[in-house]
């Protein structure tokens, strides 16, 4: 008894601890994913800032280099024929040529990006002026003009300054710089086809910028045509589809989530509107650095707080509930020991108090039921004594009838013998049971005893014919079915007619059903009474031998077999009455 409150308390503590752990887990899960989402968002913004700064720096350098080329195109003093070195026939004006070369060198020196100029070449009908980090040769113009991309770049519109990444066309110095970013423009001072300026930019402009990113960064620099200029920590997988996707973006910068090499990644990109340079960084989500110490501290503190609050609430609630629960369990134990007295202390205004109130009511009802049971047992014993006493009367009646029969035998009075024998058999059969099923043969034998008595009483006023196929004698039927119908035919049909009557009983089977009909040639039944004779249960003859009316007999069949079975009546006034009994065809 004393263990139950402690068990309840332990269960309450366990349940609350489970709830607390679940809450802590949910909060920790939420904090983890919130922190990770925020971290991804932060690192995405940082990546985008890095790419934007890198792109702006390279674009600034590229613009400065293009401006050097444009300045060369605008300086007409550089385009005089006498100022160009003739790579075929020597110098036309050595002093002017030196001055032009110095001027070109000064233009490049003014820019902070001179080291990225691989070659700046001005060509005017055989005269050459050039500078740059790459080695120079008098054959450079021919190699430039022989390149397959020269004509296409030369005839671009004036506003097109997107460089093209090409193989180094120069035979000398091409080992260290295999690719170049090139631009070719015709000189504005002349309309001749063989007067042009050529700018070759080293890819180091981008590789140096990409190397300024963190060591583990995966970044690329790409031309407007999708050619990779430079990269750091490149992936083994072909990223051409990714490049085309980024070039097709309407916005000039942004970030998107993609799957590369079965890795979920975030790509931050920036595309320049004039040069068309595309710079992007690939950030695998799996490599995002998570501050696990901060995350574990947050989860630990949250879980600890939840557990402490849960334990405190569990102890408080268990103590709050343990006292009334203990009272209720003690009261139930007392009831189990037979104490059904009223206990006001277990009742209250809360749910447990309501349970206590119901327990008090239950104990009161149990006490009343026990008293009622004792009283019923006492009455039952009294009834058994009375029944034992009442058994004397039927035995006395049977013995008396038997004595009358033997006196009649001694006096040779056959009528009295037949009547007492039939009456004794009737009484014994009626005392054996009421709703039991008997064979049709037994029911006809029982009916025969009744007919013997009634024939003696009415001095052969009627006769009974029975037509039953041999196979139906063993069919089962409810006991005392034919006697009340024949009794009704005698008293209500034949006797009022004042003429000799005939009762005909027939049995047949149809579609698995037993059909028994009882027909008499009495006064019949009026049509207005025929429809209610089976529904009017008040028309029960109490003076008959069985005390069973036709409505009750019909109801017995429906209760035993179902609503489709029972009695039906046909009649014609002053002619006949036909009662049909329908029952399932059953055998032993």
Coordinates of C-alpha atoms in Angstrom, one line a residue:
X1 CA 0.0 0.0 0.0
X2 CA 2.8 2.4 0.9
X3 CA 4.7 1.7 -2.3
X4 CA 2.0 3.0 -4.7
X5 CA 2.5 6.8 -4.0
X6 CA 6.3 6.4 -4.4
X7 CA 5.8 4.5 -7.6
X8 CA 3.5 7.2 -8.9
X9 CA 6.0 9.8 -7.9
X10 CA 8.8 8.0 -9.6
X11 CA 6.7 7.6 -12.8
X12 CA 5.8 11.3 -12.7
X13 CA 9.4 12.2 -12.3
X14 CA 10.3 9.9 -15.2
X15 CA 7.6 11.3 -17.5
X16 CA 8.6 14.9 -16.7
X17 CA 12.2 14.1 -17.2
X18 CA 11.4 12.6 -20.6
X19 CA 9.3 15.6 -21.5
X20 CA 12.2 17.9 -20.4
X21 CA 14.7 15.9 -22.4
X22 CA 12.5 16.1 -25.5
X23 CA 12.1 19.8 -25.1
X24 CA 15.8 20.2 -24.6
X25 CA 16.4 18.1 -27.7
X26 CA 14.0 20.2 -29.8
X27 CA 15.4 23.5 -28.6
X28 CA 19.0 22.2 -29.2
X29 CA 18.0 21.0 -32.6
X30 CA 16.4 24.3 -33.4
X31 CA 19.4 26.2 -32.1
X32 CA 21.8 24.1 -34.0
X33 CA 20.0 24.5 -37.3
X34 CA 19.4 28.2 -36.7
X35 CA 23.1 28.7 -35.9
X36 CA 24.1 26.7 -38.9
X37 CA 21.7 28.6 -41.2
X38 CA 23.0 31.9 -39.9
X39 CA 26.6 30.7 -40.2
X40 CA 25.9 29.7 -43.9
X41 CA 24.3 33.0 -44.5
X42 CA 27.2 34.9 -42.9
X43 CA 29.9 33.0 -44.8
X44 CA 27.9 33.4 -48.0
X45 CA 27.9 37.2 -47.5
X46 CA 31.6 37.1 -46.7
X47 CA 32.3 35.1 -49.8
X48 CA 30.2 37.5 -51.8
X49 CA 32.1 40.4 -50.4
X50 CA 35.4 38.8 -51.2
X51 CA 34.4 38.0 -54.7
X52 CA 33.0 41.5 -55.2
X53 CA 36.2 43.1 -53.9
X54 CA 38.3 40.8 -56.1
X55 CA 36.2 41.5 -59.1
X56 CA 36.3 45.3 -58.6
X57 CA 40.1 45.2 -58.2
X58 CA 40.6 43.2 -61.4
X59 CA 38.2 45.4 -63.2
X60 CA 40.0 48.5 -62.0
X61 CA 43.3 47.1 -63.2
X62 CA 41.8 46.1 -66.5
X63 CA 40.3 49.5 -67.0
X64 CA 43.7 51.2 -66.4
X65 CA 45.3 48.9 -68.9
X66 CA 42.6 49.6 -71.5
X67 CA 43.0 53.3 -70.8
X68 CA 46.7 53.1 -71.7
X69 CA 45.8 51.6 -75.0
X70 CA 43.2 54.3 -75.6
X71 CA 45.7 57.0 -74.7
X72 CA 48.1 55.6 -77.3
X73 CA 45.3 55.6 -79.9
X74 CA 44.6 59.3 -79.2
X75 CA 48.3 60.6 -79.3
X76 CA 48.9 61.5 -82.9
X77 CA 52.5 62.3 -82.2
X78 CA 53.1 58.6 -81.8
X79 CA 51.6 57.8 -85.1
X80 CA 53.8 59.9 -87.4
X81 CA 55.6 57.6 -89.8
X82 CA 59.0 59.1 -88.9
X83 CA 58.6 58.1 -85.3
X84 CA 58.1 54.4 -85.9
X85 CA 60.9 52.0 -86.0
X86 CA 61.0 50.3 -89.4
X87 CA 61.7 46.7 -88.7
X88 CA 62.4 46.2 -92.4
X89 CA 64.8 49.1 -93.2
X90 CA 66.2 50.4 -89.9
X91 CA 65.2 53.8 -88.4
X92 CA 63.9 56.7 -90.4
X93 CA 64.5 59.1 -87.6
X94 CA 66.4 57.7 -84.6
X95 CA 65.8 60.7 -82.3
X96 CA 62.1 60.7 -82.9
X97 CA 61.8 57.0 -82.5
X98 CA 63.6 57.1 -79.1
X99 CA 61.3 59.9 -78.0
X100 CA 58.2 57.9 -79.1
X101 CA 59.4 54.8 -77.3
X102 CA 60.1 56.8 -74.2
X103 CA 56.6 58.4 -74.3
X104 CA 55.0 54.9 -74.7
X105 CA 57.1 53.7 -71.8
X106 CA 56.0 56.6 -69.6
X107 CA 52.3 55.9 -70.4
X108 CA 52.8 52.4 -69.1
X109 CA 54.8 53.5 -66.1
X110 CA 52.1 55.9 -64.9
X111 CA 49.9 52.8 -64.3
X112 CA 50.3 50.7 -61.2
X113 CA 49.6 47.6 -63.3
X114 CA 52.5 47.9 -65.8
X115 CA 53.8 44.4 -64.8
X116 CA 50.6 42.8 -66.1
X117 CA 51.1 44.3 -69.6
X118 CA 52.7 41.4 -71.5
X119 CA 52.9 43.3 -74.7
X120 CA 51.6 46.7 -76.0
X121 CA 52.2 46.9 -79.8
X122 CA 51.5 49.9 -82.1
X123 CA 51.8 49.0 -85.8
X124 CA 51.6 51.4 -88.8
X125 CA 52.2 50.1 -92.3
X126 CA 55.4 48.3 -91.4
X127 CA 56.5 50.6 -88.6
X128 CA 56.6 49.1 -85.1
X129 CA 56.5 50.6 -81.6
X130 CA 56.0 48.3 -78.6
X131 CA 56.7 47.7 -74.9
X132 CA 55.7 45.3 -72.1
X133 CA 57.0 42.5 -69.8
X134 CA 57.3 40.0 -72.6
X135 CA 60.4 39.8 -74.9
X136 CA 60.0 41.8 -78.2
X137 CA 61.0 40.8 -81.7
X138 CA 60.6 42.4 -85.1
X139 CA 58.5 39.4 -86.1
X140 CA 55.8 40.1 -83.5
X141 CA 53.4 42.0 -85.9
X142 CA 53.5 39.1 -88.3
X143 CA 52.7 36.6 -85.6
X144 CA 49.9 38.8 -84.4
X145 CA 48.4 39.3 -87.8
X146 CA 48.7 35.6 -88.7
X147 CA 46.7 34.5 -85.6
X148 CA 43.2 33.2 -86.5
X149 CA 41.5 35.6 -84.0
X150 CA 43.2 38.8 -85.3
X151 CA 40.6 39.8 -88.0
X152 CA 37.7 39.1 -85.7
X153 CA 39.1 41.2 -82.9
X154 CA 40.2 44.1 -85.2
X155 CA 36.8 44.6 -86.7
X156 CA 34.9 44.7 -83.4
X157 CA 32.9 47.8 -82.7
X158 CA 34.5 50.6 -80.7
X159 CA 32.5 49.8 -77.6
X160 CA 33.5 46.2 -77.4
X161 CA 36.3 45.8 -74.9
X162 CA 35.8 42.3 -73.7
X163 CA 39.2 40.6 -74.0
X164 CA 39.6 37.2 -75.5
X165 CA 41.7 34.4 -73.9
X166 CA 44.0 33.0 -76.6
X167 CA 47.2 30.9 -76.9
X168 CA 50.4 33.0 -76.8
X169 CA 51.0 33.7 -80.5
X170 CA 54.7 34.7 -80.0
X171 CA 57.4 32.1 -80.5
X172 CA 59.6 33.6 -77.9
X173 CA 58.6 33.8 -74.3
X174 CA 55.5 31.6 -74.7
X175 CA 56.7 28.9 -72.3
X176 CA 56.1 30.9 -69.2
X177 CA 52.9 32.5 -70.4
X178 CA 50.9 30.0 -72.5
X179 CA 47.7 32.1 -72.5
X180 CA 47.0 35.8 -73.0
X181 CA 44.1 38.2 -72.7
X182 CA 44.2 40.2 -76.0
X183 CA 42.5 43.3 -77.5
X184 CA 43.1 44.6 -81.0
X185 CA 41.9 48.1 -82.1
X186 CA 42.5 50.1 -85.3
X187 CA 44.2 53.4 -84.7
X188 CA 42.0 56.5 -84.9
X189 CA 44.5 58.6 -86.7
X190 CA 44.2 56.7 -89.9
X191 CA 41.6 54.7 -91.8
X192 CA 44.1 52.2 -93.2
X193 CA 43.6 48.5 -92.4
X194 CA 47.3 47.9 -91.5
X195 CA 47.4 50.5 -88.7
X196 CA 46.4 49.0 -85.4
X197 CA 47.2 48.7 -81.7
X198 CA 47.5 45.4 -79.8
X199 CA 47.3 44.9 -76.0
X200 CA 48.1 41.5 -74.4
X201 CA 47.4 41.2 -70.7
X202 CA 49.0 38.5 -68.6
X203 CA 46.6 36.1 -66.7
X204 CA 48.7 36.9 -63.6
X205 CA 46.4 39.9 -63.1
X206 CA 43.7 37.4 -62.0
X207 CA 45.9 34.7 -60.4
X208 CA 47.6 37.3 -58.1
X209 CA 44.1 38.5 -57.1
X210 CA 42.8 35.0 -56.5
X211 CA 45.8 34.1 -54.4
X212 CA 44.8 36.9 -52.0
X213 CA 41.8 34.8 -51.0
X214 CA 41.9 32.4 -48.0
X215 CA 44.1 29.3 -48.6
X216 CA 41.2 26.8 -48.7
X217 CA 39.1 28.9 -51.1
X218 CA 37.9 27.5 -54.4
X219 CA 37.6 30.3 -56.9
X220 CA 37.7 31.0 -60.6
X221 CA 38.1 33.9 -63.0
X222 CA 36.3 33.5 -66.3
X223 CA 36.0 35.5 -69.5
X224 CA 32.7 36.6 -71.0
X225 CA 33.0 33.6 -73.4
X226 CA 33.2 31.1 -70.5
X227 CA 37.0 30.5 -70.7
X228 CA 38.8 30.0 -67.4
X229 CA 41.5 32.6 -67.0
X230 CA 42.8 31.5 -63.6
X231 CA 41.7 29.5 -60.5
X232 CA 42.8 28.5 -57.0
X233 CA 42.1 25.0 -55.6
X234 CA 40.2 24.0 -58.7
X235 CA 37.8 21.0 -58.6
X236 CA 38.5 17.9 -60.7
X237 CA 35.0 18.0 -62.1
X238 CA 34.2 19.9 -65.3
X239 CA 32.5 23.1 -64.2
X240 CA 31.5 24.3 -67.7
X241 CA 27.8 23.8 -66.9
X242 CA 28.1 25.9 -63.8
X243 CA 30.0 28.6 -65.7
X244 CA 27.2 28.7 -68.3
X245 CA 24.6 28.9 -65.6
X246 CA 26.3 31.9 -64.0
X247 CA 26.8 33.7 -67.3
X248 CA 23.1 33.2 -68.0
X249 CA 22.1 34.9 -64.8
X250 CA 20.3 38.2 -65.3
X251 CA 21.8 39.8 -62.2
X252 CA 25.4 40.9 -62.2
X253 CA 26.1 39.4 -58.8
X254 CA 24.6 37.0 -56.2
X255 CA 24.7 33.5 -54.8
X256 CA 23.0 30.3 -55.4
X257 CA 22.9 26.7 -54.1
X258 CA 24.2 24.0 -56.5
X259 CA 25.3 20.4 -56.3
X260 CA 28.9 19.7 -57.4
X261 CA 30.6 16.3 -57.2
X262 CA 27.7 15.1 -55.0
X263 CA 28.3 18.0 -52.6
X264 CA 25.9 20.7 -51.7
X265 CA 27.7 24.0 -52.4
X266 CA 27.0 27.7 -52.3
X267 CA 28.4 29.7 -55.3
X268 CA 29.0 33.5 -55.0
X269 CA 29.7 35.4 -58.2
X270 CA 30.3 38.8 -59.7
X271 CA 30.2 39.6 -63.4
X272 CA 31.5 43.0 -64.7
X273 CA 29.3 44.7 -67.3
X274 CA 32.0 46.1 -69.6
X275 CA 34.8 43.6 -69.6
X276 CA 32.5 40.6 -69.0
X277 CA 34.9 39.1 -66.4
X278 CA 33.2 36.6 -64.2
X279 CA 34.7 35.8 -60.8
X280 CA 33.1 33.2 -58.5
X281 CA 33.9 31.3 -55.4
X282 CA 32.6 27.8 -54.5
X283 CA 31.8 27.2 -50.8
X284 CA 31.0 23.5 -49.9
X285 CA 28.5 23.5 -47.1
X286 CA 30.2 20.5 -45.5
X287 CA 33.4 22.6 -45.1
X288 CA 31.8 25.5 -43.4
X289 CA 33.6 26.0 -40.2
X290 CA 31.2 25.6 -37.3
X291 CA 32.0 27.1 -33.9
X292 CA 31.3 23.8 -32.1
X293 CA 32.4 25.2 -28.7
X294 CA 29.8 27.9 -28.9
X295 CA 27.2 25.5 -30.2
X296 CA 27.9 22.9 -27.5
X297 CA 27.9 25.5 -24.8
X298 CA 24.5 26.8 -26.0
X299 CA 23.1 23.3 -26.2
X300 CA 24.5 22.3 -22.8
X301 CA 23.2 25.3 -21.0
X302 CA 19.8 25.0 -22.6
X303 CA 19.5 21.3 -21.8
X304 CA 20.7 21.8 -18.2
X305 CA 18.2 24.6 -17.6
X306 CA 15.4 22.6 -19.1
X307 CA 16.3 19.5 -17.0
X308 CA 16.6 21.6 -13.8
X309 CA 13.2 23.3 -14.4
X310 CA 11.7 19.9 -15.3
X311 CA 13.1 18.2 -12.1
X312 CA 11.9 21.1 -9.9
X313 CA 8.4 21.0 -11.4
X314 CA 8.3 17.2 -11.2
X315 CA 9.2 17.2 -7.5
X316 CA 6.7 20.0 -6.8
X317 CA 3.8 18.3 -8.8
X318 CA 4.6 14.8 -7.4
X319 CA 4.4 16.2 -3.8
X320 CA 1.2 18.1 -4.7
X321 CA -0.4 15.0 -6.1
X322 CA 1.1 12.3 -3.9
X323 CA -1.0 13.3 -0.8
X324 CA -4.5 13.1 -2.4
X325 CA -3.5 10.1 -4.5
X326 CA -2.2 8.4 -1.3
X327 CA -5.6 9.1 0.4
X328 CA -7.5 7.6 -2.5
X329 CA -5.3 4.5 -2.7
X330 CA -5.7 4.0 1.1
X331 CA -9.4 4.3 0.8
X332 CA -9.5 1.8 -2.1
X333 CA -7.5 -0.6 0.0
X334 CA -10.0 -0.2 2.9
X335 CA -12.9 -0.9 0.5
X336 CA -11.1 -4.0 -0.7
X337 CA -11.1 -5.1 3.0
X338 CA -14.8 -4.6 3.3
X339 CA -15.0 -1.1 4.8
X340 CA -17.6 0.7 2.8
X341 CA -18.0 3.7 5.2
X342 CA -18.1 7.3 3.9
X343 CA -14.8 9.1 3.9
X344 CA -15.1 12.9 3.4
X345 CA -11.3 13.5 3.4
X346 CA -10.8 12.1 -0.1
X347 CA -13.2 14.5 -1.7
X348 CA -12.2 17.9 -3.1
X349 CA -12.7 20.4 -6.0
X350 CA -10.1 19.1 -8.3
X351 CA -10.0 15.9 -10.5
X352 CA -8.7 13.7 -7.7
X353 CA -11.3 15.1 -5.3
X354 CA -13.9 14.2 -8.0
X355 CA -12.5 10.6 -8.1
X356 CA -12.8 10.5 -4.3
X357 CA -16.4 11.6 -4.5
X358 CA -17.1 8.9 -7.0
X359 CA -15.3 6.3 -4.8
X360 CA -17.6 7.3 -1.9
X361 CA -20.6 6.9 -4.1
X362 CA -19.4 3.6 -5.4
X363 CA -18.8 2.3 -1.9
X364 CA -22.3 3.4 -0.9
X365 CA -23.8 1.6 -3.9
X366 CA -21.7 -1.5 -3.2
X367 CA -22.9 -1.5 0.4
X368 CA -26.5 -1.2 -0.8
X369 CA -26.0 -4.0 -3.4
X370 CA -24.5 -6.2 -0.7
X371 CA -27.5 -5.6 1.6
X372 CA -29.8 -6.2 -1.4
X373 CA -28.0 -9.4 -2.2
X374 CA -28.3 -10.6 1.4
X375 CA -32.0 -9.8 1.3
X376 CA -32.5 -11.5 -2.0
X377 CA -30.6 -14.6 -0.8
X378 CA -32.9 -14.7 2.2
X379 CA -36.0 -14.4 0.0
X380 CA -34.6 -17.0 -2.3
X381 CA -34.3 -19.5 0.6
X382 CA -37.8 -18.7 1.6
X383 CA -39.0 -19.2 -1.9
X384 CA -37.2 -22.5 -2.2
X385 CA -39.0 -23.7 1.0
X386 CA -42.3 -22.6 -0.5
X387 CA -41.6 -24.3 -3.8
X388 CA -40.7 -27.5 -1.9
X389 CA -44.0 -27.2 -0.1
X390 CA -45.8 -26.5 -3.3
X391 CA -44.5 -29.7 -4.9
X392 CA -46.9 -31.6 -2.6
X393 CA -49.9 -30.3 -4.5
X394 CA -49.1 -31.6 -8.1
X395 CA -48.0 -35.0 -6.7
X396 CA -51.2 -35.1 -4.6
X397 CA -53.2 -34.2 -7.8
X398 CA -51.4 -36.9 -9.9
X399 CA -52.0 -39.5 -7.1
X400 CA -55.6 -38.5 -6.8
X401 CA -56.2 -38.8 -10.6
X402 CA -54.5 -42.1 -10.6
X403 CA -56.7 -43.4 -7.8
X404 CA -59.8 -42.1 -9.7
X405 CA -58.6 -44.0 -12.8
X406 CA -58.2 -47.3 -10.9
X407 CA -61.6 -46.9 -9.3
X408 CA -63.1 -46.3 -12.7
X409 CA -61.3 -49.4 -14.0
X410 CA -62.6 -51.5 -11.2
X411 CA -66.1 -50.2 -12.0
X412 CA -65.5 -50.7 -15.7
X413 CA -66.2 -47.0 -16.5
X414 CA -64.1 -46.4 -19.6
X415 CA -65.0 -42.7 -20.1
X416 CA -63.6 -41.8 -16.7
X417 CA -60.5 -43.9 -17.3
X418 CA -59.9 -42.2 -20.6
X419 CA -60.5 -38.7 -19.2
X420 CA -58.3 -39.0 -16.1
X421 CA -55.5 -40.7 -18.1
X422 CA -55.6 -37.9 -20.7
X423 CA -55.8 -35.2 -18.0
X424 CA -52.9 -36.6 -16.1
X425 CA -50.7 -36.8 -19.2
X426 CA -51.7 -33.2 -20.1
X427 CA -50.7 -31.9 -16.7
X428 CA -47.4 -33.7 -16.7
X429 CA -46.5 -32.4 -20.2
X430 CA -47.4 -28.9 -19.3
X431 CA -45.3 -29.0 -16.1
X432 CA -42.2 -30.1 -18.0
X433 CA -41.6 -26.8 -19.8
X434 CA -43.1 -24.1 -22.0
X435 CA -40.7 -22.8 -24.7
X436 CA -38.9 -26.0 -25.4
X437 CA -39.0 -27.6 -28.9
X438 CA -40.6 -31.1 -29.5
X439 CA -41.1 -33.2 -32.5
X440 CA -44.3 -32.8 -34.5
X441 CA -45.2 -36.4 -33.4
X442 CA -44.9 -35.4 -29.7
X443 CA -47.0 -32.3 -30.3
X444 CA -49.7 -34.3 -32.0
X445 CA -49.7 -36.9 -29.1
X446 CA -50.1 -34.1 -26.6
X447 CA -52.9 -32.6 -28.7
X448 CA -54.6 -36.1 -28.8
X449 CA -54.9 -36.1 -25.0
X450 CA -56.5 -32.7 -25.1
X451 CA -59.0 -33.8 -27.9
X452 CA -60.0 -36.9 -25.9
X453 CA -61.1 -34.7 -23.0
X454 CA -62.9 -32.2 -25.2
X455 CA -64.7 -34.9 -27.1
X456 CA -66.0 -36.4 -23.8
X457 CA -67.0 -32.9 -22.6
X458 CA -68.8 -32.0 -25.8
X459 CA -70.2 -35.5 -26.6
X460 CA -68.6 -35.9 -30.0
X461 CA -69.5 -32.3 -31.2
X462 CA -66.5 -32.3 -33.5
X463 CA -63.9 -34.5 -35.1
X464 CA -60.2 -34.0 -35.9
X465 CA -58.4 -35.2 -39.0
X466 CA -54.6 -35.2 -39.3
X467 CA -52.6 -35.4 -42.6
X468 CA -48.9 -35.4 -42.0
X469 CA -46.2 -37.0 -44.3
X470 CA -44.1 -39.6 -42.6
X471 CA -40.9 -37.7 -43.0
X472 CA -42.3 -34.6 -41.2
X473 CA -43.2 -36.4 -37.9
X474 CA -39.7 -35.9 -36.6
X475 CA -39.6 -32.1 -37.5
X476 CA -39.1 -29.8 -34.6
X477 CA -41.8 -27.3 -33.4
X478 CA -42.3 -25.2 -30.3
X479 CA -44.2 -27.0 -27.6
X480 CA -47.9 -26.1 -27.1
X481 CA -48.4 -24.7 -30.6
X482 CA -51.4 -26.8 -31.9
X483 CA -53.4 -27.0 -28.6
X484 CA -54.3 -23.2 -28.3
X485 CA -55.2 -23.1 -32.0
X486 CA -57.4 -26.2 -31.8
X487 CA -58.9 -24.8 -28.5
X488 CA -59.7 -21.5 -30.3
X489 CA -61.3 -23.4 -33.2
X490 CA -63.5 -25.4 -30.8
X491 CA -64.7 -22.5 -28.5
X492 CA -64.7 -19.6 -31.0
X493 CA -65.6 -21.4 -34.2
X494 CA -67.5 -24.8 -33.9
X495 CA -69.3 -24.3 -30.6
X496 CA -71.1 -21.1 -31.6
X497 CA -72.1 -22.6 -34.9
X498 CA -74.4 -25.2 -33.3
X499 CA -73.5 -27.8 -35.9
X500 CA -71.0 -30.7 -36.1
X501 CA -67.5 -29.5 -36.7
X502 CA -64.5 -30.8 -38.5
X503 CA -60.9 -29.7 -37.7
X504 CA -58.3 -30.6 -40.3
X505 CA -54.6 -30.5 -39.4
X506 CA -52.1 -30.7 -42.3
X507 CA -48.3 -30.5 -42.5
X508 CA -46.1 -29.8 -45.5
X509 CA -42.6 -28.5 -46.3
X510 CA -41.9 -25.7 -48.8
X511 CA -38.5 -24.0 -49.5
X512 CA -36.9 -25.3 -46.3
X513 CA -39.9 -24.3 -44.2
X514 CA -42.4 -26.3 -42.1
X515 CA -46.0 -25.3 -43.0
X516 CA -48.7 -26.5 -40.6
X517 CA -52.4 -25.5 -41.2
X518 CA -55.4 -25.9 -38.9
X519 CA -58.8 -25.5 -40.6
X520 CA -62.2 -25.5 -39.0
X521 CA -65.7 -25.1 -40.5
X522 CA -67.0 -22.9 -37.7
X523 CA -68.6 -19.5 -37.8
X524 CA -65.4 -17.8 -39.1
X525 CA -64.1 -14.3 -38.4
X526 CA -65.5 -11.0 -39.5
X527 CA -63.3 -9.1 -41.9
X528 CA -62.9 -6.0 -39.7
X529 CA -61.6 -8.2 -36.9
X530 CA -59.3 -10.3 -39.0
X531 CA -56.6 -7.7 -39.5
X532 CA -56.2 -7.0 -35.8
X533 CA -56.6 -10.5 -34.3
X534 CA -52.9 -11.2 -34.2
X535 CA -51.8 -7.7 -33.0
X536 CA -54.4 -7.3 -30.2
X537 CA -52.6 -8.8 -27.2
X538 CA -55.4 -8.0 -24.9
X539 CA -57.5 -10.7 -26.5
X540 CA -56.0 -13.5 -24.4
X541 CA -58.4 -16.0 -23.2
X542 CA -57.8 -16.6 -19.5
X543 CA -60.4 -19.3 -19.3
X544 CA -58.8 -21.6 -21.8
X545 CA -56.7 -24.6 -20.7
X546 CA -53.3 -23.1 -21.9
X547 CA -54.0 -19.4 -21.3
X548 CA -52.1 -18.7 -24.5
X549 CA -53.8 -16.4 -27.1
X550 CA -53.1 -16.4 -30.8
X551 CA -51.2 -13.0 -30.7
X552 CA -48.9 -14.3 -28.0
X553 CA -48.3 -17.6 -29.9
X554 CA -47.4 -15.6 -33.0
X555 CA -45.0 -13.5 -30.9
X556 CA -43.4 -16.6 -29.5
X557 CA -42.6 -17.8 -33.0
X558 CA -41.1 -14.4 -34.0
X559 CA -38.9 -14.3 -30.9
X560 CA -37.6 -17.8 -31.3
X561 CA -37.3 -18.0 -35.1
X562 CA -37.4 -14.4 -36.5
X563 CA -39.9 -11.9 -37.9
X564 CA -40.5 -13.9 -41.1
X565 CA -42.0 -16.8 -39.2
X566 CA -45.2 -17.1 -37.1
X567 CA -49.0 -17.3 -37.7
X568 CA -51.3 -16.1 -40.5
X569 CA -55.1 -16.3 -40.5
X570 CA -57.6 -16.6 -43.4
X571 CA -61.4 -16.7 -42.8
X572 CA -64.8 -16.4 -44.4
X573 CA -67.7 -15.6 -42.1
X574 CA -70.1 -18.6 -41.5
X575 CA -67.8 -20.8 -43.6
X576 CA -64.3 -21.5 -42.3
X577 CA -61.2 -20.3 -40.5
X578 CA -57.6 -21.3 -41.7
X579 CA -54.6 -20.7 -39.4
X580 CA -51.2 -21.3 -41.0
X581 CA -48.1 -21.8 -39.0
X582 CA -44.7 -21.2 -40.6
X583 CA -41.5 -22.3 -39.0
X584 CA -38.0 -23.4 -40.1
X585 CA -37.7 -27.0 -41.1
X586 CA -35.6 -28.5 -38.3
X587 CA -34.7 -32.0 -37.2
X588 CA -32.8 -33.6 -34.3

